């Protein structure tokens, strides 16, 4: 099942995508729901970020080949950091390159969407029970600030630095799917989730050993090798096999208040 959030003629709602058509989702996507009435063809709705998380928890260096390209060790336990909810945008929205950075990079990632409130989840098969589904993410990073600051809040936290989408897929097995980044149609990253250092149950256990995860919270599972720069005018696509393609254009932050 594919779950969308969309805007259509003034209606902003969660819906169900079936083929090329969007339907209402009646009920609570995290509890009981059923498919409602037809809304419109997919081509006529504006897709929004598929969730509005209370937090986005990320893991660094979860693919050995990516750690190696930064001459960094693979961590002995998951290296966790946060992105703020204000960084989230959906497919089709614009990534704004901030004036504070001279070097912004894409990071293609599989995103896990949490389906139920949880704490102290065990790192075994039971961890899958707290997952609603999966979407694509771009862990956009101001690489220069990441290195100069020594911690990652600014580098990872700018507005528009967490594209998510295009939708949530609930019935894909995420353990061996390709994770791809394309910039202007050229493949820049092409990894597979089977190469994660820490698998998804281990990541969920590590996060929930620290904090409660809420329905709609998002876990970014790390990026494979091949990260690279984004410049104004680029179009960056993040594809996760069996999930979909998240597409965003890139422009410089305008020198005006509010941008
Ligand atoms: Mg990342």
Coordinates of C-alpha atoms and ligand atoms in Angstrom, one line a residue:
X1 CA 0.0 0.0 0.0
X2 CA 1.3 3.5 -0.8
X3 CA 0.3 6.3 1.5
X4 CA 0.5 9.9 0.4
X5 CA -0.1 13.4 1.8
X6 CA -1.4 15.7 -0.8
X7 CA -3.0 19.1 -1.5
X8 CA -5.9 19.3 -3.9
X9 CA -8.2 22.2 -4.4
X10 CA -7.7 23.5 -0.9
X11 CA -7.9 20.0 0.7
X12 CA -4.8 18.9 2.5
X13 CA -5.0 15.3 3.6
X14 CA -3.5 11.9 3.9
X15 CA -4.5 9.5 1.1
X16 CA -4.0 6.2 -0.5
X17 CA -2.4 5.9 -3.9
X18 CA -3.7 3.0 -6.0
X19 CA -2.1 2.9 -9.4
X20 CA -2.4 6.4 -10.8
X21 CA -5.3 7.5 -8.5
X22 CA -5.4 9.1 -5.1
X23 CA -8.2 8.2 -2.6
X24 CA -9.1 9.6 0.7
X25 CA -7.8 7.7 3.7
X26 CA -10.6 7.5 6.2
X27 CA -9.5 7.0 9.8
X28 CA -6.0 7.3 11.4
X29 CA -3.1 6.2 9.3
X30 CA -1.3 5.0 12.5
X31 CA -4.3 3.1 13.9
X32 CA -7.5 2.0 12.0
X33 CA -8.2 3.2 8.5
X34 CA -9.8 2.3 5.3
X35 CA -9.7 3.6 1.7
X36 CA -12.3 6.3 1.2
X37 CA -13.6 8.0 -1.9
X38 CA -11.7 8.9 -5.0
X39 CA -10.0 12.3 -5.0
X40 CA -8.2 12.8 -8.2
X41 CA -5.6 11.3 -10.5
X42 CA -2.1 11.4 -9.1
X43 CA -1.0 13.9 -11.8
X44 CA -3.6 16.4 -10.5
X45 CA -2.6 16.5 -6.8
X46 CA 0.3 18.2 -5.3
X47 CA 2.3 15.7 -3.2
X48 CA 3.5 16.9 0.2
X49 CA 6.1 15.3 2.4
X50 CA 4.4 12.0 3.4
X51 CA 4.7 12.6 7.1
X52 CA 5.1 15.5 9.5
X53 CA 7.6 14.0 12.0
X54 CA 8.1 15.2 15.6
X55 CA 11.8 14.4 15.0
X56 CA 14.1 12.9 12.4
X57 CA 16.8 10.6 13.8
X58 CA 19.7 9.9 11.5
X59 CA 22.7 7.6 11.6
X60 CA 26.1 8.5 10.3
X61 CA 28.6 6.2 8.6
X62 CA 26.2 3.3 8.3
X63 CA 27.8 2.1 5.0
X64 CA 31.5 1.2 5.2
X65 CA 32.2 2.5 1.7
X66 CA 30.9 6.0 2.6
X67 CA 32.9 6.1 5.9
X68 CA 36.0 5.3 3.8
X69 CA 35.4 8.2 1.4
X70 CA 35.7 10.5 4.4
X71 CA 38.7 8.6 5.8
X72 CA 36.5 7.9 8.8
X73 CA 36.2 4.7 10.9
X74 CA 33.0 2.7 10.9
X75 CA 31.5 3.3 14.4
X76 CA 31.3 0.5 16.9
X77 CA 27.7 1.5 17.6
X78 CA 25.2 3.6 15.6
X79 CA 26.4 7.2 15.4
X80 CA 23.1 9.1 16.0
X81 CA 22.2 12.7 15.2
X82 CA 19.0 14.7 14.6
X83 CA 17.6 16.9 11.9
X84 CA 14.8 19.3 12.9
X85 CA 11.2 18.9 11.5
X86 CA 11.6 22.3 9.9
X87 CA 14.0 20.8 7.4
X88 CA 11.4 18.6 5.8
X89 CA 10.1 19.2 2.3
X90 CA 8.3 17.0 -0.1
X91 CA 9.0 15.8 -3.6
X92 CA 8.9 18.7 -6.2
X93 CA 9.9 21.3 -3.6
X94 CA 13.1 23.3 -3.8
X95 CA 16.3 22.7 -1.8
X96 CA 17.7 26.1 -0.9
X97 CA 21.5 26.3 -0.7
X98 CA 22.2 28.5 2.4
X99 CA 24.4 31.6 2.2
X100 CA 26.3 30.2 5.2
X101 CA 27.8 27.3 3.3
X102 CA 29.9 27.0 0.2
X103 CA 29.6 23.2 -0.2
X104 CA 26.3 21.3 0.1
X105 CA 26.1 17.7 -0.7
X106 CA 23.3 15.1 -1.4
X107 CA 23.0 11.9 0.6
X108 CA 20.6 9.2 -0.7
X109 CA 19.0 7.3 2.1
X110 CA 16.2 4.8 2.9
X111 CA 13.9 6.4 5.5
X112 CA 12.0 4.3 8.0
X113 CA 8.6 5.8 9.1
X114 CA 7.6 4.8 12.6
X115 CA 4.0 3.6 13.1
X116 CA 3.6 3.4 16.8
X117 CA 4.9 5.0 20.0
X118 CA 7.8 2.9 21.2
X119 CA 10.7 2.8 23.7
X120 CA 13.3 0.1 24.4
X121 CA 12.6 -1.9 21.3
X122 CA 14.6 -5.1 21.1
X123 CA 17.0 -5.5 18.2
X124 CA 15.3 -8.6 16.9
X125 CA 12.4 -9.4 14.6
X126 CA 9.9 -7.7 16.9
X127 CA 11.4 -4.3 15.9
X128 CA 9.7 -4.5 12.5
X129 CA 6.3 -4.2 14.4
X130 CA 6.9 -0.5 15.1
X131 CA 7.5 0.4 11.4
X132 CA 4.7 1.8 9.3
X133 CA 6.6 1.8 6.1
X134 CA 9.4 3.3 4.0
X135 CA 10.2 6.3 1.9
X136 CA 13.1 8.0 0.2
X137 CA 15.2 10.7 1.9
X138 CA 17.9 13.1 1.0
X139 CA 20.1 13.9 4.0
X140 CA 21.3 17.2 2.5
X141 CA 24.5 18.2 4.3
X142 CA 26.6 21.4 4.3
X143 CA 29.8 19.5 4.3
X144 CA 32.1 22.5 5.0
X145 CA 30.1 23.3 8.2
X146 CA 30.0 19.6 9.2
X147 CA 33.8 19.6 9.3
X148 CA 34.4 23.1 10.6
X149 CA 31.8 23.0 13.4
X150 CA 32.9 19.6 14.8
X151 CA 29.2 18.7 15.4
X152 CA 26.4 18.6 12.9
X153 CA 23.5 20.7 13.9
X154 CA 24.0 23.5 11.4
X155 CA 25.4 21.2 8.7
X156 CA 22.3 19.0 8.7
X157 CA 19.7 21.3 10.0
X158 CA 19.0 24.0 7.4
X159 CA 15.5 24.5 6.1
X160 CA 14.8 22.3 3.1
X161 CA 17.7 19.9 4.1
X162 CA 15.4 16.9 4.6
X163 CA 13.5 16.0 1.4
X164 CA 11.1 13.0 2.1
X165 CA 8.9 11.2 -0.3
X166 CA 7.3 10.8 -2.7
X167 CA 5.1 8.5 -0.5
X168 CA 5.3 5.8 2.1
X169 CA 5.3 2.2 0.9
X170 CA 4.1 -0.2 3.6
X171 CA 4.7 -3.6 1.9
X172 CA 8.3 -3.5 0.7
X173 CA 11.1 -5.6 2.3
X174 CA 13.8 -3.0 2.9
X175 CA 16.7 -5.4 3.7
X176 CA 18.2 -5.6 0.2
X177 CA 17.1 -2.7 -2.0
X178 CA 19.1 -0.4 -4.2
X179 CA 19.6 3.2 -2.9
X180 CA 20.4 5.6 -5.8
X181 CA 21.2 9.3 -6.2
X182 CA 21.0 11.0 -9.6
X183 CA 22.0 14.6 -10.3
X184 CA 20.7 16.0 -13.6
X185 CA 20.1 12.4 -14.7
X186 CA 23.6 11.1 -13.9
X187 CA 24.0 8.4 -11.3
X188 CA 26.1 9.6 -8.4
X189 CA 25.4 7.0 -5.7
X190 CA 24.3 3.4 -6.2
X191 CA 24.3 1.3 -3.1
X192 CA 22.2 -1.4 -1.5
X193 CA 20.7 -1.6 2.0
X194 CA 22.2 -5.1 2.4
X195 CA 25.5 -3.2 3.0
X196 CA 24.3 -1.3 6.1
X197 CA 26.7 -1.7 9.0
X198 CA 23.8 -1.8 11.4
X199 CA 20.5 -3.3 10.2
X200 CA 17.1 -1.6 10.8
X201 CA 16.2 -3.5 13.9
X202 CA 19.5 -2.6 15.5
X203 CA 19.0 1.1 14.6
X204 CA 15.5 1.2 16.1
X205 CA 16.8 -0.5 19.2
X206 CA 19.7 2.0 19.5
X207 CA 17.4 5.0 19.0
X208 CA 14.7 3.8 21.4
X209 CA 17.3 3.0 24.1
X210 CA 17.6 6.8 24.2
X211 CA 14.3 8.4 23.3
X212 CA 10.7 7.6 22.7
X213 CA 9.8 7.4 19.0
X214 CA 6.3 8.7 18.1
X215 CA 4.1 7.7 15.2
X216 CA 5.3 9.6 12.1
X217 CA 8.9 10.0 13.4
X218 CA 11.5 9.2 10.7
X219 CA 14.7 7.3 10.9
X220 CA 17.3 7.9 8.2
X221 CA 19.4 4.8 7.8
X222 CA 22.7 6.3 6.4
X223 CA 24.0 6.9 2.9
X224 CA 26.2 4.7 0.6
X225 CA 29.3 6.0 -1.1
X226 CA 29.3 8.6 -3.8
X227 CA 28.1 11.7 -2.0
X228 CA 28.8 14.9 -4.0
X229 CA 28.0 18.6 -4.4
X230 CA 24.8 20.3 -5.3
X231 CA 24.8 23.6 -7.2
X232 CA 22.0 26.0 -8.2
X233 CA 20.1 24.6 -11.1
X234 CA 20.7 21.0 -10.3
X235 CA 17.8 18.5 -10.1
X236 CA 18.5 15.7 -7.6
X237 CA 16.6 12.4 -7.6
X238 CA 16.8 9.9 -4.8
X239 CA 15.4 6.5 -5.7
X240 CA 14.9 3.5 -3.4
X241 CA 14.1 0.3 -5.2
X242 CA 10.5 -0.7 -4.6
X243 CA 9.6 2.6 -3.0
X244 CA 9.8 5.4 -5.6
X245 CA 11.7 8.5 -6.7
X246 CA 12.1 11.7 -4.7
X247 CA 12.9 14.6 -6.9
X248 CA 14.0 18.1 -5.9
X249 CA 15.5 21.1 -7.7
X250 CA 18.2 23.2 -6.2
X251 CA 18.6 26.9 -6.0
X252 CA 20.6 29.4 -4.0
X253 CA 18.9 31.0 -1.0
X254 CA 17.8 34.4 -2.0
X255 CA 19.2 37.4 -0.3
X256 CA 15.9 38.5 1.0
X257 CA 14.3 38.2 4.5
X258 CA 12.2 35.1 4.9
X259 CA 13.9 33.0 2.3
Ligands
LIG1 MG1 23.3 10.8 6.1

